[in-house]
One Martini backbone bead per residue (centre of mass of N, CA, C, O) as a GRO file, in nm:
protein
  104
    1MET     BB    1  -8.112  10.234  -8.586
    2ARG     BB    2  -7.961  10.454  -8.504
    3PRO     BB    3  -7.871  10.751  -8.507
    4LEU     BB    4  -7.695  10.981  -8.640
    5SER     BB    5  -7.426  11.156  -8.617
    6PRO     BB    6  -7.301  11.435  -8.568
    7CYS     BB    7  -7.154  11.729  -8.725
    8HIS     BB    8  -6.949  11.994  -8.711
    9LEU     BB    9  -6.814  12.050  -8.445
   10ALA     BB   10  -6.827  12.354  -8.243
   11ALA     BB   11  -6.613  12.593  -8.057
   12ARG     BB   12  -6.668  12.889  -7.846
   13ARG     BB   13  -6.597  13.203  -7.705
   14ASP     BB   14  -6.720  13.454  -7.532
   15PRO     BB   15  -6.673  13.747  -7.357
   16ALA     BB   16  -6.812  13.595  -7.091
   17GLY     BB   17  -6.705  13.272  -7.118
   18ARG     BB   18  -6.879  13.119  -7.288
   19LEU     BB   19  -6.983  12.815  -7.434
   20LEU     BB   20  -7.018  12.767  -7.785
   21LEU     BB   21  -7.225  12.536  -7.949
   22SER     BB   22  -7.205  12.351  -8.266
   23TRP     BB   23  -7.401  12.171  -8.524
   24VAL     BB   24  -7.483  11.895  -8.741
   25GLY     BB   25  -7.751  11.736  -8.834
   26ARG     BB   26  -7.861  11.399  -8.907
   27ALA     BB   27  -8.041  11.217  -9.177
   28ARG     BB   28  -8.167  10.966  -9.373
   29GLY     BB   29  -8.372  11.168  -9.529
   30GLY     BB   30  -8.127  11.344  -9.680
   31TRP     BB   31  -8.137  11.095  -9.881
   32ALA     BB   32  -8.130  10.858 -10.121
   33TRP     BB   33  -8.290  10.531 -10.129
   34LEU     BB   34  -8.321  10.337 -10.393
   35ASP     BB   35  -8.404  10.043 -10.249
   36GLY     BB   36  -8.499  10.066  -9.931
   37VAL     BB   37  -8.293   9.863  -9.746
   38GLU     BB   38  -8.035   9.952  -9.576
   39ALA     BB   39  -8.228  10.171  -9.420
   40MET     BB   40  -8.400  10.316  -9.196
   41ALA     BB   41  -8.574  10.538  -9.084
   42ASP     BB   42  -8.585  10.757  -8.860
   43ALA     BB   43  -8.636  10.790  -8.563
   44ASP     BB   44  -8.753  10.959  -8.327
   45PHE     BB   45  -8.687  11.271  -8.248
   46GLN     BB   46  -8.522  11.386  -7.916
   47GLY     BB   47  -8.242  11.517  -7.964
   48TYR     BB   48  -7.965  11.630  -7.758
   49ARG     BB   49  -7.651  11.519  -7.611
   50ILE     BB   50  -7.439  11.682  -7.375
   51THR     BB   51  -7.080  11.654  -7.304
   52VAL     BB   52  -6.866  11.808  -7.055
   53SER     BB   53  -6.527  11.718  -6.992
   54GLY     BB   54  -6.292  11.658  -6.741
   55SER     BB   55  -6.086  11.551  -6.488
   56ASP     BB   56  -6.337  11.563  -6.254
   57LYS     BB   57  -6.589  11.639  -6.444
   58ALA     BB   58  -6.937  11.681  -6.563
   59ILE     BB   59  -7.152  11.807  -6.822
   60GLU     BB   60  -7.510  11.802  -6.880
   61ARG     BB   61  -7.720  11.817  -7.179
   62SER     BB   62  -8.046  11.906  -7.324
   63VAL     BB   63  -8.152  11.948  -7.669
   64GLY     BB   64  -8.341  12.057  -7.977
   65GLU     BB   65  -8.091  12.190  -8.098
   66THR     BB   66  -7.780  12.298  -8.281
   67ALA     BB   67  -7.728  12.423  -7.980
   68CYS     BB   68  -7.505  12.542  -7.706
   69GLN     BB   69  -7.484  12.683  -7.370
   70ILE     BB   70  -7.209  12.743  -7.145
   71GLU     BB   71  -7.135  12.852  -6.854
   72ALA     BB   72  -6.861  12.966  -6.692
   73ALA     BB   73  -6.931  12.852  -6.406
   74ASP     BB   74  -6.965  12.552  -6.509
   75LEU     BB   75  -6.652  12.528  -6.609
   76ALA     BB   76  -6.545  12.542  -6.344
   77GLY     BB   77  -6.316  12.281  -6.260
   78LEU     BB   78  -6.255  12.090  -6.519
   79GLY     BB   79  -5.998  12.203  -6.649
   80PRO     BB   80  -5.766  12.238  -6.924
   81LEU     BB   81  -5.937  11.997  -7.058
   82LEU     BB   82  -6.191  11.947  -7.309
   83THR     BB   83  -6.466  11.721  -7.364
   84ILE     BB   84  -6.685  11.694  -7.642
   85GLU     BB   85  -7.022  11.554  -7.661
   86VAL     BB   86  -7.247  11.461  -7.933
   87ARG     BB   87  -7.586  11.334  -7.933
   88GLN     BB   88  -7.838  11.164  -8.081
   89ALA     BB   89  -8.180  11.126  -8.006
   90GLY     BB   90  -8.383  10.833  -7.998
   91ALA     BB   91  -8.604  10.576  -7.964
   92LEU     BB   92  -8.337  10.362  -8.008
   93GLY     BB   93  -8.127  10.585  -7.909
   94LEU     BB   94  -7.792  10.663  -7.938
   95SER     BB   95  -7.553  10.799  -8.089
   96ARG     BB   96  -7.274  10.860  -8.191
   97PRO     BB   97  -7.019  11.071  -8.130
   98ALA     BB   98  -6.928  11.393  -8.132
   99ILE     BB   99  -6.581  11.504  -8.110
  100LEU     BB  100  -6.417  11.750  -7.886
  101THR     BB  101  -6.098  11.903  -7.815
  102ILE     BB  102  -6.015  12.151  -7.563
  103GLU     BB  103  -5.919  12.437  -7.427
  104ALA     BB  104  -6.011  12.618  -7.138
   0.00000   0.00000   0.00000
């Protein structure tokens, strides 16, 4: 009943030090359910929830598209290793996360 988790989560830094995140959203309506029984259609799409966490704190964002930009100043003090989680939000809850761990 929850939305499907995003896939192909990617992260890169731009010349200004910002963290640029992108992913592919998924929906049950993206393929045919021949018998119409296994899963319900997706609940109302409400966007994506992003969490970037380090050893001391975390940054959270909500966006409506499949990309997010985190400013370099916001990343300062998170630590040497970052864990990025992206979840799709729907009327019935959050999906399981797409997870990526990178060096800060």
